Amino acid sequence: MKERITIFHTNDLHSHFENWPRIHQFLEQERNMLRHDGEDVFLFDIGDHADRSHPLTEGSAGKRNVDLLNEAEYDAVTIGNNEGITFSYDELNEMYRDADFEVILANLFTTEGNRPDWACPYLIKTTKSGIKIGITAVTAEYPVFYEKLGWHITSAKDELKAQVRAMKDKVDIIVLLSHLGIREDEWVAEECPDIDVIMGGHTHHVLENGRLHNQVLLAAAGKFGMYTGKVEIEFDHVSREVSGKTATLYETSELPEAEDLNEQWLQEGKQLLSNEITVLDQPILHNPLQASSPLSMLLAEAILDWCEADLSIVTGGLLLHPLEAGPVTEYDLHKILPHPINPCLVELTGSELKEVIRESRHQNWPTTVIRGLGFRGTILGEFIYKGLEERDHQFYINGKAVRAEQIYKIATVDMFTFGFFFPEMQRAKKQYFMPEFLRDILKDKLSHTAR
C-alpha cells in the first residue's frame, strides 16, 4: 500500500502582507479539502517571515507575524536572519511565546550554551497510519551579529548532521527546513543523503517543480509571498521507504482574490508606532542626490555623535522622505528609515580612507539601484561626509590634514562593510552597534535637538 503525505511551505515573506490574504485562503482551502479526503497535511515556514520594514512587524516586535502564522495553523517554522539578527535578544526571546506551532532550530544557543526554551532541534510528526516524519531546521550563520546580540550561533552543517543521526532510526522520512541558501542546500543533499526533502530559503531562489540533487528533493518558493510551495511524498508501507516525491509552486497572483487587509494592518502598525519623538517648527527637507541635503546632514551628524567617531559616511538614499513640520512620531522615522541597518564604527588608515573616498565618487553610485544588504530603499544616493573637509586637494579632519598612516574612526552603516562597496571596510577592524538601527540613532538625535 502506498500513501501520500502533503506538505505546504512558505519562505522569505519579509512581511509582504499584501500577498498574505490569498496565501492564507489558499492554504486553508487546500488543507481542508485534503483532510476531508483523509490525507495528512502539514504546513511549514522556512524563516524571514518577519521583516521590520513593515510598521506592523516593527510596532509589534514580530508578534503580529506570529499571530498570522497561528491563524493559518502552521505546524512548525524556523527562523531566518531577519528574525535572528534584526530583533534584540529580548524581542526574539519573546516573539514566539504565544505561538501555537513549534519553532524548530538546531544551531542557535544562548551564550551559556543552552538552547532557547522556545525552540527545539527536531520534531517528529506521526501520520494517522503511523508514518513518522522527522523535521529539523537550521538557519544561516552570522556569528558576529548573533554574538553581539547575546546569542551563540553554531555550525549549521555540524548541527544538522547531529540531528539527522539522532532521528534516522526513529523516523521513516526526514525533512529539513533550511534557511541557508541554495548552494548550502546542495551541499547538504550531498553530505546527508538520509534527508528526503529540503525546503529552502534565504537566497530567494525559485524551484518551480523542485529539483533532485543526489536523490534529495530540493524545494523553494522564492520571496515576498510570490509563491506558495507544495511537496508531495509517496510512502510505500510494504518496503517502508519513500517511493516518490514531487514539488509544485503556486503563484500568488493567480490564486483567487481574498479580503484585502493591508490597509488595516498598516493602520494598526501606525498606531503601535504613534509615540511622539519631537515637534518640528519647520520641515527638514531632503534630496537623496544632493550632498547638502539637510536631512542627510542630520543623519550624518547623528551617527557621528552616536559612534563617537572622527568622521561619518552615509548616503542620501538611506532616507526615503523628508520630515514635515509638526509632531514627529516613531512611525514617521520608520517611514523614512525602514531598513534593518545598524551603525558601525570602522577603523581605517588615512591611505585607506582616501581610497574609500575615491571609490565613493564613482559617477554611477548615486543613481545605482541597491537590492539586499538590509537596504529597503531604491537608489544609493549621494555620499555624505560629516567631519571631513577638502581644501586644495587635501583632506582635513578636525582641522588637521589626513595622514597616510594614522588610524581614523569612521562612523558609517553596516552594509558598507560587507564587501560589495568598499573592500577596505570589509577588511578593517570594526564595531557594530546592535540592536540599534539608523532610525533609533536619528530618534535619539531629534529627541535631544530643539527645533
Coordinates of C-alpha atoms in Angstrom, one line a residue:
M1 CA 0.0 0.0 0.0
K2 CA 1.2 3.5 -0.8
E3 CA 0.2 6.7 1.0
R4 CA 0.6 10.3 0.0
I5 CA 1.7 13.0 2.5
T6 CA 1.4 16.6 1.5
I7 CA 3.5 19.5 2.9
F8 CA 2.8 23.1 2.1
H9 CA 5.7 25.6 2.7
T10 CA 6.4 29.3 2.6
N11 CA 9.7 31.2 3.0
D12 CA 11.1 34.7 3.0
L13 CA 7.7 36.6 3.2
H14 CA 9.6 39.6 4.6
S15 CA 6.3 41.0 5.9
H16 CA 5.0 41.5 2.4
F17 CA 1.5 41.2 3.8
E18 CA -0.1 42.3 0.5
N19 CA 0.2 38.6 -0.5
W20 CA -0.8 37.1 2.8
P21 CA -4.6 37.0 2.5
R22 CA -4.5 35.0 -0.7
I23 CA -1.9 32.6 0.7
H24 CA -3.9 32.1 3.9
Q25 CA -7.1 31.5 2.0
F26 CA -5.4 29.0 -0.4
L27 CA -3.8 27.1 2.4
E28 CA -7.0 26.8 4.3
Q29 CA -9.0 25.6 1.3
E30 CA -6.3 23.1 0.2
R31 CA -5.8 21.7 3.7
N32 CA -9.5 21.3 4.4
M33 CA -10.0 19.5 1.1
L34 CA -7.1 17.1 1.6
R35 CA -8.1 16.4 5.2
H36 CA -11.6 15.7 4.1
D37 CA -10.2 13.0 1.9
G38 CA -8.4 11.5 4.8
E39 CA -4.9 12.7 3.9
D40 CA -2.2 14.0 6.2
V41 CA -1.3 17.6 5.6
F42 CA 1.5 19.7 7.2
L43 CA 2.4 23.4 6.9
F44 CA 5.9 24.9 7.5
D45 CA 7.5 28.3 7.2
I46 CA 11.3 28.5 6.4
G47 CA 12.1 31.8 8.0
D48 CA 12.3 35.5 7.3
H49 CA 8.5 35.8 7.7
A50 CA 9.0 38.9 9.8
D51 CA 10.7 42.0 8.4
R52 CA 10.9 45.2 10.4
S53 CA 10.5 47.3 7.3
H54 CA 6.7 46.9 7.8
P55 CA 5.2 49.1 10.5
L56 CA 3.1 46.2 11.9
T57 CA 6.1 44.0 12.4
E58 CA 8.1 46.9 13.8
G59 CA 5.4 48.0 16.2
S60 CA 4.6 44.5 17.5
A61 CA 8.2 43.3 17.6
G62 CA 7.2 40.4 15.2
K63 CA 4.4 39.2 17.4
R64 CA 1.7 40.0 14.8
N65 CA 3.6 37.9 12.3
V66 CA 3.3 35.0 14.8
D67 CA -0.5 35.8 15.1
L68 CA -0.8 35.4 11.3
L69 CA 1.0 32.1 11.4
N70 CA -1.2 30.9 14.2
E71 CA -4.4 31.9 12.3
A72 CA -3.1 29.9 9.3
E73 CA -2.5 26.9 11.5
Y74 CA 1.2 26.3 10.7
D75 CA 2.6 23.2 12.2
A76 CA 6.2 24.4 12.6
V77 CA 8.5 27.2 11.5
T78 CA 12.2 28.0 11.6
I79 CA 13.8 31.5 11.8
G80 CA 15.7 33.4 9.2
N81 CA 18.4 36.0 9.7
N82 CA 15.7 38.7 9.8
E83 CA 14.2 37.2 12.9
G84 CA 17.6 36.2 14.3
I85 CA 19.7 39.4 14.0
T86 CA 17.3 42.3 13.4
F87 CA 15.4 41.9 16.7
S88 CA 17.0 42.3 20.1
Y89 CA 17.8 39.3 22.3
D90 CA 14.7 40.0 24.5
E91 CA 12.4 40.6 21.4
L92 CA 13.4 37.3 19.8
N93 CA 13.1 35.5 23.2
E94 CA 9.5 36.8 23.5
M95 CA 8.4 36.7 19.9
Y96 CA 7.2 33.1 19.8
R97 CA 5.7 32.9 23.4
D98 CA 2.2 32.7 22.1
A99 CA 2.9 30.5 19.1
D100 CA 0.5 27.6 18.5
F101 CA 3.2 25.9 16.4
E102 CA 6.7 24.5 17.1
V103 CA 9.8 26.5 16.3
I104 CA 12.5 24.2 15.1
L105 CA 16.1 25.4 15.2
A106 CA 19.2 23.3 15.8
N107 CA 22.0 25.8 15.6
L108 CA 21.1 28.6 18.0
F109 CA 22.2 28.7 21.7
T110 CA 22.5 31.2 24.5
T111 CA 26.0 32.4 25.4
E112 CA 25.8 29.9 28.3
G113 CA 25.4 27.1 25.7
N114 CA 21.7 26.4 26.3
R115 CA 19.1 26.1 23.6
P116 CA 16.4 28.8 23.8
D117 CA 13.3 27.4 25.5
W118 CA 11.1 28.4 22.6
A119 CA 12.9 26.2 20.1
C120 CA 13.6 22.5 19.6
P121 CA 16.3 20.9 17.5
Y122 CA 14.0 18.5 15.8
L123 CA 10.4 17.4 15.8
I124 CA 8.7 14.1 15.0
K125 CA 5.2 14.1 13.4
T126 CA 3.2 10.9 13.1
T127 CA 0.6 10.4 10.4
K128 CA -2.7 8.6 11.1
S129 CA -1.3 5.4 9.6
G130 CA 1.8 5.6 11.8
I131 CA 4.4 7.1 9.4
K132 CA 6.9 9.0 11.4
I133 CA 8.3 12.2 9.8
G134 CA 11.4 13.8 11.4
I135 CA 11.8 17.5 10.8
T136 CA 14.9 19.5 11.7
A137 CA 15.9 23.1 10.8
V138 CA 19.0 25.3 10.7
T139 CA 19.5 29.0 9.9
A140 CA 22.3 31.0 8.2
E141 CA 25.3 31.7 10.4
Y142 CA 26.1 35.4 11.1
P143 CA 28.3 34.8 14.2
V144 CA 29.5 38.4 14.6
F145 CA 25.9 39.7 14.7
Y146 CA 24.5 36.9 16.8
E147 CA 27.3 37.2 19.4
K148 CA 26.8 41.0 19.5
L149 CA 23.1 40.4 20.4
G150 CA 23.9 37.8 23.1
W151 CA 23.3 34.6 21.1
H152 CA 25.7 31.9 20.1
I153 CA 25.2 30.5 16.5
T154 CA 26.9 27.2 15.7
S155 CA 27.8 25.4 12.5
A156 CA 24.6 24.7 10.7
K157 CA 26.2 21.7 8.9
D158 CA 27.5 20.1 12.1
E159 CA 24.3 20.6 14.0
L160 CA 22.3 19.2 11.0
K161 CA 24.4 16.1 10.9
A162 CA 23.9 15.5 14.6
Q163 CA 20.1 15.9 14.4
V164 CA 19.9 13.5 11.4
R165 CA 21.9 10.9 13.3
A166 CA 19.6 11.4 16.3
M167 CA 16.4 11.0 14.2
K168 CA 17.2 8.5 11.4
D169 CA 16.5 5.3 13.5
K170 CA 13.3 6.8 14.9
V171 CA 11.6 8.0 11.7
D172 CA 10.6 6.9 8.2
I173 CA 11.0 10.3 6.5
I174 CA 13.4 13.2 7.2
V175 CA 12.6 16.7 6.2
L176 CA 14.9 19.7 6.5
L177 CA 13.8 23.3 6.9
S178 CA 16.8 25.2 5.6
H179 CA 17.3 28.9 5.8
L180 CA 20.9 28.5 4.4
G181 CA 20.5 29.2 0.7
I182 CA 20.6 27.1 -2.4
R183 CA 24.3 26.4 -2.5
E184 CA 24.4 25.2 1.1
D185 CA 21.3 23.1 0.4
E186 CA 23.1 21.3 -2.4
W187 CA 26.0 20.6 -0.1
V188 CA 23.6 19.2 2.5
A189 CA 22.0 16.9 -0.2
E190 CA 25.4 15.5 -1.0
E191 CA 26.6 15.1 2.6
C192 CA 23.3 14.0 4.2
P193 CA 21.7 11.5 1.9
D194 CA 19.4 10.3 4.7
I195 CA 17.4 13.5 4.2
D196 CA 14.5 13.0 1.9
V197 CA 13.3 16.6 1.3
I198 CA 15.0 20.0 1.8
M199 CA 12.7 23.0 1.9
G200 CA 14.9 26.0 1.5
G201 CA 15.0 29.8 1.6
H202 CA 17.4 32.7 2.3
T203 CA 18.7 33.2 -1.2
H204 CA 15.1 33.7 -2.6
H205 CA 15.6 31.0 -5.2
V206 CA 12.6 29.7 -7.1
L207 CA 12.4 26.0 -7.9
E208 CA 9.2 25.7 -9.9
N209 CA 9.0 21.9 -9.8
G210 CA 11.7 21.3 -7.3
R211 CA 15.0 19.7 -8.2
L212 CA 16.5 16.3 -7.3
H213 CA 20.1 16.7 -6.1
N214 CA 21.8 13.5 -5.1
Q215 CA 18.3 12.0 -4.9
V216 CA 17.3 14.6 -2.3
L217 CA 14.3 16.8 -3.4
L218 CA 15.1 20.5 -3.1
A219 CA 12.0 22.8 -2.9
A220 CA 11.9 26.6 -2.5
A221 CA 9.2 29.3 -3.0
G222 CA 11.2 32.5 -3.9
K223 CA 10.5 35.6 -1.8
F224 CA 7.8 38.1 -0.6
G225 CA 5.0 35.5 -0.8
M226 CA 5.0 35.5 -4.6
Y227 CA 4.7 31.7 -4.4
T228 CA 3.4 29.0 -2.1
G229 CA 5.1 25.6 -2.3
K230 CA 3.7 22.1 -2.1
V231 CA 5.7 18.9 -1.6
E232 CA 4.0 15.5 -2.0
I233 CA 5.8 12.5 -0.6
E234 CA 4.7 9.0 -1.5
F235 CA 5.4 6.3 1.1
D236 CA 5.4 2.6 0.4
H237 CA 4.1 0.7 3.5
V238 CA 5.4 -2.6 2.2
S239 CA 9.0 -1.5 1.6
R240 CA 8.8 1.1 4.4
E241 CA 10.5 3.7 2.3
V242 CA 9.8 6.8 0.2
S243 CA 8.8 5.7 -3.3
G244 CA 8.2 9.1 -4.8
K245 CA 8.4 12.9 -4.1
T246 CA 7.4 15.9 -6.1
A247 CA 7.3 19.7 -5.7
T248 CA 5.0 22.3 -7.1
L249 CA 4.7 26.1 -6.8
Y250 CA 1.5 28.1 -6.9
E251 CA 1.9 31.7 -8.0
T252 CA 0.1 34.0 -5.6
S253 CA -1.1 36.5 -8.2
E254 CA -3.0 33.6 -9.9
L255 CA -4.8 32.5 -6.7
P256 CA -8.4 33.5 -6.1
E257 CA -8.8 37.0 -4.6
A258 CA -9.2 37.3 -0.9
E259 CA -10.2 40.1 1.5
D260 CA -7.6 42.9 1.4
L261 CA -6.5 43.6 5.0
N262 CA -3.3 45.5 4.2
E263 CA -4.7 49.0 5.0
Q264 CA -6.0 47.7 8.3
W265 CA -2.5 46.2 9.1
L266 CA -0.8 49.4 8.1
Q267 CA -3.0 51.5 10.3
E268 CA -2.5 49.1 13.2
G269 CA 1.3 49.4 12.8
K270 CA 1.0 53.1 12.6
Q271 CA -0.9 53.2 15.9
L272 CA 1.7 51.0 17.5
L273 CA 4.3 53.5 16.4
S274 CA 2.4 56.6 17.4
N275 CA 4.7 57.7 20.2
E276 CA 5.8 61.3 19.7
I277 CA 9.5 62.0 19.4
T278 CA 9.7 65.7 18.9
V279 CA 7.8 68.6 17.3
L280 CA 9.5 70.4 14.4
D281 CA 8.9 74.1 13.9
Q282 CA 9.8 73.7 10.2
P283 CA 10.3 70.8 7.8
I284 CA 13.6 69.1 7.3
L285 CA 14.0 68.9 3.6
H286 CA 15.6 66.1 1.7
N287 CA 17.0 65.3 -1.7
P288 CA 18.9 62.0 -2.0
L289 CA 21.0 63.3 -4.8
Q290 CA 22.2 66.4 -3.0
A291 CA 25.3 66.4 -0.9
S292 CA 24.0 69.3 1.2
S293 CA 20.5 67.8 1.8
P294 CA 19.5 68.9 5.4
L295 CA 18.1 65.5 6.4
S296 CA 21.1 63.7 5.1
M297 CA 23.4 66.0 7.0
L298 CA 21.4 65.5 10.2
L299 CA 21.7 61.7 9.8
A300 CA 25.4 62.0 9.2
E301 CA 25.7 64.2 12.3
A302 CA 23.6 61.7 14.4
I303 CA 25.7 58.7 13.5
L304 CA 28.9 60.6 14.1
D305 CA 27.9 61.6 17.6
W306 CA 26.5 58.1 18.4
C307 CA 29.6 56.3 17.4
E308 CA 32.0 58.9 18.8
A309 CA 33.9 58.9 15.6
D310 CA 36.3 61.3 13.7
L311 CA 34.0 61.5 10.7
S312 CA 30.9 59.8 9.3
I313 CA 29.9 58.5 5.9
V314 CA 26.2 57.9 4.9
T315 CA 24.3 58.3 1.7
G316 CA 21.2 60.3 0.8
G317 CA 19.3 57.2 -0.5
L318 CA 19.1 55.8 3.0
L319 CA 16.4 58.4 3.8
L320 CA 13.2 57.9 1.8
H321 CA 11.3 61.1 2.6
P322 CA 11.7 64.5 4.2
L323 CA 10.3 65.2 7.7
E324 CA 7.3 67.5 7.7
A325 CA 6.8 70.3 10.3
G326 CA 4.9 69.4 13.4
P327 CA 4.9 66.3 15.5
V328 CA 7.3 63.5 14.6
T329 CA 6.4 60.0 15.7
E330 CA 8.2 56.7 15.6
Y331 CA 6.1 55.9 12.6
D332 CA 7.5 58.9 10.8
L333 CA 11.0 57.8 11.5
H334 CA 10.2 54.2 10.4
K335 CA 8.7 55.6 7.2
I336 CA 11.9 57.5 6.2
L337 CA 14.3 54.8 7.6
P338 CA 12.7 51.4 7.2
H339 CA 16.0 49.5 6.8
P340 CA 17.2 46.9 9.3
I341 CA 20.6 48.6 9.1
N342 CA 22.9 49.1 12.1
P343 CA 25.5 51.8 12.6
C344 CA 29.1 50.7 12.5
L345 CA 32.5 52.1 13.6
V346 CA 35.3 51.3 11.2
E347 CA 39.0 52.0 11.7
L348 CA 40.9 52.9 8.6
T349 CA 44.3 54.4 7.9
G350 CA 44.5 57.7 6.2
S351 CA 45.5 56.0 3.0
E352 CA 42.6 53.6 3.2
L353 CA 40.2 56.4 3.9
K354 CA 41.4 58.3 0.8
E355 CA 40.8 55.1 -1.3
V356 CA 37.2 54.8 0.1
I357 CA 36.6 58.5 -0.7
R358 CA 37.9 57.9 -4.2
E359 CA 35.7 54.8 -4.7
S360 CA 32.6 56.6 -3.4
R361 CA 33.0 59.3 -6.1
H362 CA 32.2 56.9 -8.9
Q363 CA 29.8 58.8 -11.0
N364 CA 27.3 55.9 -11.2
W365 CA 26.9 55.3 -7.5
P366 CA 24.3 57.9 -6.5
T367 CA 21.7 56.6 -9.0
T368 CA 22.6 52.9 -8.6
V369 CA 19.6 50.8 -7.5
I370 CA 20.5 48.7 -4.5
R371 CA 18.9 45.4 -3.5
G372 CA 19.7 43.3 -0.5
L373 CA 22.3 44.1 2.3
G374 CA 19.4 45.2 4.5
F375 CA 18.6 48.1 2.2
R376 CA 14.9 48.8 1.8
G377 CA 15.1 51.9 -0.3
T378 CA 15.7 52.3 -4.1
I379 CA 18.8 54.3 -5.1
L380 CA 22.0 54.6 -3.1
G381 CA 22.0 58.4 -3.3
E382 CA 24.9 60.9 -2.9
F383 CA 27.6 60.2 -0.4
I384 CA 27.6 62.5 2.6
Y385 CA 30.6 63.2 4.8
K386 CA 30.4 64.8 8.2
G387 CA 33.7 65.9 9.9
L388 CA 35.7 65.8 6.7
E389 CA 36.8 68.9 4.7
E390 CA 38.6 69.1 1.4
R391 CA 40.8 72.1 0.5
D392 CA 43.3 72.4 -2.3
H393 CA 43.1 68.6 -3.0
Q394 CA 43.9 67.8 0.6
F395 CA 41.6 66.2 3.2
Y396 CA 41.2 67.5 6.7
I397 CA 39.7 66.0 9.9
N398 CA 39.1 68.3 12.8
G399 CA 41.2 70.9 11.0
K400 CA 44.2 68.6 10.6
A401 CA 45.5 67.2 7.3
V402 CA 44.8 63.5 6.9
R403 CA 48.0 61.5 7.4
A404 CA 48.6 58.3 5.5
E405 CA 49.5 56.0 8.4
Q406 CA 47.2 57.5 11.1
I407 CA 44.2 55.5 12.2
Y408 CA 40.8 57.2 11.9
K409 CA 37.5 56.2 13.3
I410 CA 34.7 56.3 10.7
A411 CA 31.0 56.1 11.6
T412 CA 29.0 54.5 8.8
V413 CA 26.4 51.8 8.1
D414 CA 26.9 48.1 8.3
M415 CA 26.1 47.5 4.6
F416 CA 29.3 49.3 3.6
T417 CA 31.3 46.7 5.4
F418 CA 30.1 43.6 3.6
G419 CA 32.5 43.9 0.7
F420 CA 30.1 45.0 -2.1
F421 CA 31.1 48.7 -1.8
F422 CA 34.5 49.1 -0.1
P423 CA 37.0 46.2 0.3
E424 CA 38.9 48.4 2.8
M425 CA 36.0 48.5 5.2
Q426 CA 35.4 44.7 4.8
R427 CA 39.0 44.0 5.9
A428 CA 39.1 46.7 8.6
K429 CA 38.6 46.4 12.4
K430 CA 35.0 47.4 13.1
Q431 CA 32.4 47.6 15.8
Y432 CA 28.7 47.0 15.0
F433 CA 26.2 48.8 17.2
M434 CA 23.3 46.5 17.9
P435 CA 20.3 46.2 18.2
E436 CA 20.0 49.9 17.3
F437 CA 19.0 50.8 13.7
L438 CA 19.6 54.1 11.9
R439 CA 16.1 55.2 12.9
D440 CA 17.0 54.7 16.5
I441 CA 20.0 56.9 16.1
L442 CA 18.0 59.6 14.4
K443 CA 15.4 59.3 17.1
D444 CA 18.0 59.9 19.8
K445 CA 19.3 62.9 17.9
L446 CA 15.9 64.5 17.3
S447 CA 14.8 63.9 20.9
H448 CA 17.8 65.9 22.1
T449 CA 17.6 68.6 19.5
A450 CA 15.3 71.6 19.9
R451 CA 13.8 72.8 16.7

